[in-house]
XYZ file of C-alpha atoms in Angstrom:
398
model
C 145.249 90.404 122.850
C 144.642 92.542 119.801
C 141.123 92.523 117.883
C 142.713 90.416 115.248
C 142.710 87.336 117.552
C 139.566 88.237 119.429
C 136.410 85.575 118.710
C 136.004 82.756 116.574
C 137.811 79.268 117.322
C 140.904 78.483 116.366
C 139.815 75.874 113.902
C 136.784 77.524 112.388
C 136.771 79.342 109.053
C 136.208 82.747 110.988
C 138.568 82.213 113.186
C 141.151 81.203 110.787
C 140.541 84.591 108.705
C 141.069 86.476 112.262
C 144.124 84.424 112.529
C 145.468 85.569 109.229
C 144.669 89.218 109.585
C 146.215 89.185 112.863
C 149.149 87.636 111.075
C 149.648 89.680 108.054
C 149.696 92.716 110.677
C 152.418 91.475 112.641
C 154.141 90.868 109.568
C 153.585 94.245 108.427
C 154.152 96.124 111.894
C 157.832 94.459 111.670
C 158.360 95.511 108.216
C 157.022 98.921 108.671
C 159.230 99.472 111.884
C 162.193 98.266 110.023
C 162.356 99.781 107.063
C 159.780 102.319 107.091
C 155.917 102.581 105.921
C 156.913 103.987 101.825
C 160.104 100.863 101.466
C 157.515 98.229 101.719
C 154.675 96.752 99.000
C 151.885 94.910 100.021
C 153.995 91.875 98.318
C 156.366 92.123 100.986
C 153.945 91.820 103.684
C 152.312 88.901 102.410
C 155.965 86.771 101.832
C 156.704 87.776 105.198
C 153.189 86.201 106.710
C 153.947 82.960 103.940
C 150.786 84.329 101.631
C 150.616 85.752 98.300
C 149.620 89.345 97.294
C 146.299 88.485 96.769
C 145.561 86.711 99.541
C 146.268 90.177 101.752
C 143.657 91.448 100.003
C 140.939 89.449 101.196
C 142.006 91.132 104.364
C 143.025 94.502 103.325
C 142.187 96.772 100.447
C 146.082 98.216 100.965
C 148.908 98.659 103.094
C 147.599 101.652 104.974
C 144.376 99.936 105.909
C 147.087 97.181 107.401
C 148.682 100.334 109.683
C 145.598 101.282 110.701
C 144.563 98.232 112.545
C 147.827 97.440 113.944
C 147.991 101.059 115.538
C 143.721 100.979 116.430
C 144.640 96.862 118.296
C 147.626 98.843 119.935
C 145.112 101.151 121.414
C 142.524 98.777 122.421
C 145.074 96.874 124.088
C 146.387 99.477 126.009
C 143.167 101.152 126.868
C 142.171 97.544 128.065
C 144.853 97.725 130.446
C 144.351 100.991 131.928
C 141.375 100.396 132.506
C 141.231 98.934 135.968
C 143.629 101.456 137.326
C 141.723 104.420 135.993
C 138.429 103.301 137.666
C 140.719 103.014 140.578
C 141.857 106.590 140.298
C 138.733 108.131 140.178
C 137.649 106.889 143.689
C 141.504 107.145 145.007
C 143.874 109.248 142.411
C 146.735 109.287 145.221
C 146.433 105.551 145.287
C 146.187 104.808 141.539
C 148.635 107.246 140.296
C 151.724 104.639 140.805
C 150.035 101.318 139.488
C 148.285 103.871 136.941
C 151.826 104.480 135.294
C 153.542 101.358 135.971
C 150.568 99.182 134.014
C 151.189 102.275 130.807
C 154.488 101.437 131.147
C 154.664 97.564 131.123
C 152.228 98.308 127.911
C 154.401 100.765 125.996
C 157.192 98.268 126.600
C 155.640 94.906 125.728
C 154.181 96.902 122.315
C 157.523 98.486 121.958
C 157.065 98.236 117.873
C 153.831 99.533 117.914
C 154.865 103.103 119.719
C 157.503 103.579 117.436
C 155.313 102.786 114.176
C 152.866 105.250 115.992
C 155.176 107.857 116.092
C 156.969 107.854 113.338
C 154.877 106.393 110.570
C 151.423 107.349 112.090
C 151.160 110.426 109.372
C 150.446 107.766 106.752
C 147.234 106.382 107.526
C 144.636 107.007 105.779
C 142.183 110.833 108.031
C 139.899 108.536 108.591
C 142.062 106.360 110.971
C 143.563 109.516 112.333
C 140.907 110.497 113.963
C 139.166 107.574 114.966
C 142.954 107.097 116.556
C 142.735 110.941 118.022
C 139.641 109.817 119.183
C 139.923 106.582 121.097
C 143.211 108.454 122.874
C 141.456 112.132 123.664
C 139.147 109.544 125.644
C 141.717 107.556 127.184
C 143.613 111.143 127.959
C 140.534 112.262 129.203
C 140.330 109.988 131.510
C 143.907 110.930 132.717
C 143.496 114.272 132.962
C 140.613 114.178 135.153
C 142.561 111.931 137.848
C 145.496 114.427 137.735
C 143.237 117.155 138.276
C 141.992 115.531 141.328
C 145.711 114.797 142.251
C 146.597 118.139 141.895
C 143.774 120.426 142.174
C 145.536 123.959 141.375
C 145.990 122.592 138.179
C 144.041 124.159 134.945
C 143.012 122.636 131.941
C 145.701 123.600 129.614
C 148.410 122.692 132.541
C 147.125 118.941 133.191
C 146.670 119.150 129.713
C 150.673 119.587 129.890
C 151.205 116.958 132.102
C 149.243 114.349 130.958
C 150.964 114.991 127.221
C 154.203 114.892 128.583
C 153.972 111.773 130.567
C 152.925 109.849 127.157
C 156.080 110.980 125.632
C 157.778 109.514 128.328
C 155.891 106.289 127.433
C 156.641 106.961 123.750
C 160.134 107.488 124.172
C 160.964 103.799 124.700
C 160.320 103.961 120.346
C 163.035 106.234 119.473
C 165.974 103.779 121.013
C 166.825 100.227 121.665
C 168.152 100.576 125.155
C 167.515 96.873 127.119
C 166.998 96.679 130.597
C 164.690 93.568 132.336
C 161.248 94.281 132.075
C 160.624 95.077 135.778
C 163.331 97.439 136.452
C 162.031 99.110 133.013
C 158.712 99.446 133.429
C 159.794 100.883 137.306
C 162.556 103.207 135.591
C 159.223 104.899 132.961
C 156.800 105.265 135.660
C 159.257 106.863 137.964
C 160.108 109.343 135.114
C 156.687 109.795 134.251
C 155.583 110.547 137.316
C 157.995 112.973 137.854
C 156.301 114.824 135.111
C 153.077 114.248 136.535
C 154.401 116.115 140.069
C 156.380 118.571 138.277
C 155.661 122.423 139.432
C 154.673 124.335 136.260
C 157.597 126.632 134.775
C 157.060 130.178 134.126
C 159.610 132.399 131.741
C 159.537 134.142 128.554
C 157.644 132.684 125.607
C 160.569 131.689 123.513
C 164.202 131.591 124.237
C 166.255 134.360 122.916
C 167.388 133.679 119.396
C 170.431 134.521 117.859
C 169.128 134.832 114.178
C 169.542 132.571 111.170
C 170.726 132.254 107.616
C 169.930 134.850 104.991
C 166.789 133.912 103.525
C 168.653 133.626 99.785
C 167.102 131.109 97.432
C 168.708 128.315 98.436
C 167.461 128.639 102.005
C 164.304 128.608 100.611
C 164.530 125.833 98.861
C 165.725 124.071 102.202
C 163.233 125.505 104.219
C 160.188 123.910 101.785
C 161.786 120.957 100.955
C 162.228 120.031 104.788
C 158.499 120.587 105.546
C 157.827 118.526 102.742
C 159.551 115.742 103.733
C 158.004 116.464 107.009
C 154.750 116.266 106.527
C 154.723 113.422 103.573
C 158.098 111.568 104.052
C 161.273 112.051 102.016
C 159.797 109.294 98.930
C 156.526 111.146 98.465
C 157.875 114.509 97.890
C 159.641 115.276 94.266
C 161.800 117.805 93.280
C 159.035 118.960 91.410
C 157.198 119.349 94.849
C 159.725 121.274 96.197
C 160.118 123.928 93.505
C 156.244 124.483 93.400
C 156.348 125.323 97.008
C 159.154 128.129 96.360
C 157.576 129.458 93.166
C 159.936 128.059 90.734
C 160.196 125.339 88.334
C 161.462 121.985 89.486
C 164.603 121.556 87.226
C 165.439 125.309 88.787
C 166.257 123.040 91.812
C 168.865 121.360 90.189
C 171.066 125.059 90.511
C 170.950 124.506 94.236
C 171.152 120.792 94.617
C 172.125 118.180 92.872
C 169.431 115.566 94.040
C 166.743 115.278 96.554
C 169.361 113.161 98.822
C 171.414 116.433 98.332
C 168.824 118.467 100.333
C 167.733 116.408 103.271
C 171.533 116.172 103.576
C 172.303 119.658 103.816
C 168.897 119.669 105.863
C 170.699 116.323 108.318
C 173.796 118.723 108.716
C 172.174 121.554 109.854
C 170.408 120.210 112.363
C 173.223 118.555 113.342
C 175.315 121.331 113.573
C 172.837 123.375 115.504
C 172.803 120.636 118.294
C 176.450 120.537 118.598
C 176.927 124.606 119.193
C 174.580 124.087 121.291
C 176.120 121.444 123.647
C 179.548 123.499 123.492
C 177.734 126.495 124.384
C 176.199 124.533 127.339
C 179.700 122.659 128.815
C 181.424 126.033 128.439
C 179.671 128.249 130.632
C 178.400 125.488 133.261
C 179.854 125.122 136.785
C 179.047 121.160 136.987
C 177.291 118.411 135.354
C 174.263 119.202 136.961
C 174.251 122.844 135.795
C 175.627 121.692 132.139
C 172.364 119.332 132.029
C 169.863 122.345 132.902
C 171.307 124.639 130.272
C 171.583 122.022 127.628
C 167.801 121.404 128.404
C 166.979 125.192 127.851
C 169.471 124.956 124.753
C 167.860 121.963 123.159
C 164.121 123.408 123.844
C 165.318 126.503 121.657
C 166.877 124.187 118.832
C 163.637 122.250 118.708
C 160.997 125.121 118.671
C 163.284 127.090 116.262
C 164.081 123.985 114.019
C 160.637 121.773 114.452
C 160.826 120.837 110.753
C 164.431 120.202 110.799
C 164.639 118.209 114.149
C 161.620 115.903 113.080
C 163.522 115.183 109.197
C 167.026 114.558 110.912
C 165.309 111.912 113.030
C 163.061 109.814 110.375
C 164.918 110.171 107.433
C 168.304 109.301 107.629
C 167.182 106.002 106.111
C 166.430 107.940 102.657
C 170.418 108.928 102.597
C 173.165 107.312 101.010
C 174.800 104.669 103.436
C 177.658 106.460 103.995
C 176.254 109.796 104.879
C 173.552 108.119 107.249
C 176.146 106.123 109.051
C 177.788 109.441 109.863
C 174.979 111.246 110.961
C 173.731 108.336 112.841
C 177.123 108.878 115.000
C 176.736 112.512 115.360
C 173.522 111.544 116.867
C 175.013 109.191 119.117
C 177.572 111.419 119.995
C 175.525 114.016 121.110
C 173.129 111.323 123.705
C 175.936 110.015 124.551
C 177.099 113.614 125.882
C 173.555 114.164 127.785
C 174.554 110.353 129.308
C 177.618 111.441 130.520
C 176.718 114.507 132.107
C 173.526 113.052 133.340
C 175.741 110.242 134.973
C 178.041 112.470 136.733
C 175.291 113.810 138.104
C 173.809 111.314 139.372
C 176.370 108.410 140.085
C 173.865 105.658 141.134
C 172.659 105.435 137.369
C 173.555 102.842 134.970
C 174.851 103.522 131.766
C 171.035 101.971 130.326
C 169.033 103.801 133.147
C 170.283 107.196 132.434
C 170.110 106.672 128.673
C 166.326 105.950 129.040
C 166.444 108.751 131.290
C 167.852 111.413 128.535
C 165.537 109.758 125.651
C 162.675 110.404 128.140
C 163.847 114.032 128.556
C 164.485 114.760 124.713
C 161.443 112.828 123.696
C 159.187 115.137 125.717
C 160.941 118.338 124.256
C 160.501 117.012 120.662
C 156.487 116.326 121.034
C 154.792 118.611 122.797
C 155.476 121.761 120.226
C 154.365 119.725 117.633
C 151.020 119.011 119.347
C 148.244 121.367 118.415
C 146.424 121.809 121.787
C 150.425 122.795 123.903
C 151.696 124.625 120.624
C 150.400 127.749 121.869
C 150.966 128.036 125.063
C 152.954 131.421 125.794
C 155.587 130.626 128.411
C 155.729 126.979 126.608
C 159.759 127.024 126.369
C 160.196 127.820 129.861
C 158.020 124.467 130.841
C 159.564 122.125 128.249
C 162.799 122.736 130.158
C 161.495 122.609 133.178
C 160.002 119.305 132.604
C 162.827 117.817 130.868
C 164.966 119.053 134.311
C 162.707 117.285 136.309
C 162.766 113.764 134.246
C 166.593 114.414 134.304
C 166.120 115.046 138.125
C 168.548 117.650 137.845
């Protein structure tokens, strides 16, 4: 039950506003998940929840204020339902840890929606919902952490830090695909995965994987390198050519010698990325000795790709939408193509998975690999690319 819903009758005047808001949020999560948070106006909200514009903003001052409380509900629910089984673990971690992840689970599942607005259109609410957001889940981690360090008492900080991190991305990772299995068996599949994170023994290795070098830094790649931690860090609609030249010292219709159009540059920025993720799956099938091998080295391969190409992995999965039909339907494919690789491999590995089980599997895996570099408390850890593949080997369970 989200805050929106909470108090007031059903027939009362304060209950009927609550209604409403609670209303014009679901409307909006939809709309936002769909089509993404800068593709729809606060008219669009309101014909979806059968009001006009100016009724949403008896509610709302603007759309962002509607994000907000659908992600801050989304967090009250969940912490709501947590929080028997973290009292539990306190007295009895051993004993909570299963129900623990199973009721996280069940939760990321049911508010399926909400996790993938959260992580992919949570850099558009307003700082002041950030933190308050940061907030209410460094508690709720907090909480976490200090059962897994009574689980597993060798572990520091900054390792059950680690853990606890990477087990929400296995929560989060049911956001980033559409794969249907009954609820049960799903909830079961995540909290198996994420408590194979949780046990996981702690990687050592070098602090990056060796690198092989990259283009020549001409102005053009410069250009491409800006313009895709632009799009980053405001989305591909807020971010003008304009934008792109100031951040390489040049005037924006100097952009035009490079590309033709903004679409021209996430493009070449799509490619890239995609291109990088193929070599790196032939690299891995070419030098492995079975499917189980071929799994572990694509793991190491992908954690270089990512940490070498954060700005470039996060554009090539959010912004696709921004492309021309024809070019996003192609890239969507490559994308497919290369899952569907991990699937295979992941399969042969491990016969007694379902097609659906192991593709929640390899989403897990990737989804791990993708967040924790871009999270400011793990970025820094030294032998970090050693324990990103190590922990996307043991989700694999390879």
């Amino acid at each position: 039950m989200t805050r929106g819903v909470q108090g007031g009758r059903q027939g009362s005047p304060q209950g009927g506003r609550r209604n409403r808001k609670a209303e014009l949020a679901a409307a909006a999560a939809e709309l936002f998940g769909r089509r993404g948070f800068h593709a729809v106006g606060v008219n669009d909200i309101a014909a979806a929840a059968g009001v006009t514009g100016p009724a949403l903003y008896r509610h709302f001052q603007n759309k962002q204020d509607v994000l907000g409380f659908v992600l801050l509900n989304g967090i009250d629910a969940l912490a709501e339902r947590l929080a028997g089984p973290v009292e539990l673990a306190e007295a009895d971690p051993a004993a909570a840890l299963r129900p623990l992840l199973v009721t996280a689970a069940e939760v990321s599942i049911e508010q399926r929606a909400l996790t993938a607005l959260w992580r992919w259109q949570g850099r558009h609410l307003h700082q002041g919902d950030q933190k308050e957001i940061r907030r209410r889940v460094g508690a709720l981690l907090g909480q976490w952490m200090t059962g897994l360090r009574r689980l597993r008492p060798s572990l520091d900080a900054g390792e059950a830090d680690l853990l606890c991190f990477a087990a929400l991305s296995v929560f989060g990772s049911v956001g980033d695909h559409r794969v249907g299995l009954p609820a049960p068996e799903f909830a079961s599949l995540l909290a198996s995965l994420a408590e194979a994170v949780v046990r996981a023994p702690i990687a050592t290795g070098s602090a990056a994987p060796a690198w092989r070098g990259g283009p020549a830094q001409t102005r053009r790649e410069e250009l491409l390198t800006s313009a895709t931690r632009l799009f980053r860090e405001r989305g591909f609609p807020s971010v003008s050519m304009e934008d792109i030249g100031a951040a390489t010292g040049i005037a924006g219709p100097s952009v035009y010698r490079h590309f033709a159009s903004k679409s021209d540059i996430l493009l070449a920025a799509s490619r890239r990325m995609a291109d990088r993720l193929r070599w790196g799956l032939e690299e891995s099938l070419s030098s492995a000795v079975d499917a189980s091998d071929a799994l572990r080295r694509l793991a190491r391969s992908y954690v270089d790709t990512v940490m070498r190409s954060d700005d470039l992995i996060a554009v090539y999965t959010t912004e696709l939408v921004n492309l021309p039909e024809r070019d996003a339907k192609e890239l969507r494919a490559l994308q497919r193509g290369y899952v569907a690789e991990w699937v295979r491999l992941l399969q042969e590995a491990r016969p007694s998975l379902s097609e659906p089980a192991a593709r929640v599997t390899v989403h897990a895996a990737l989804t791990i690999v993708n967040d924790l570099p871009r999270t400011g408390r793990l970025a820094g850890r030294p032998c970090l690319a050693a324990e990103l593949a190590g922990l996307a080997s043991a989700v694999l369970g390879v």
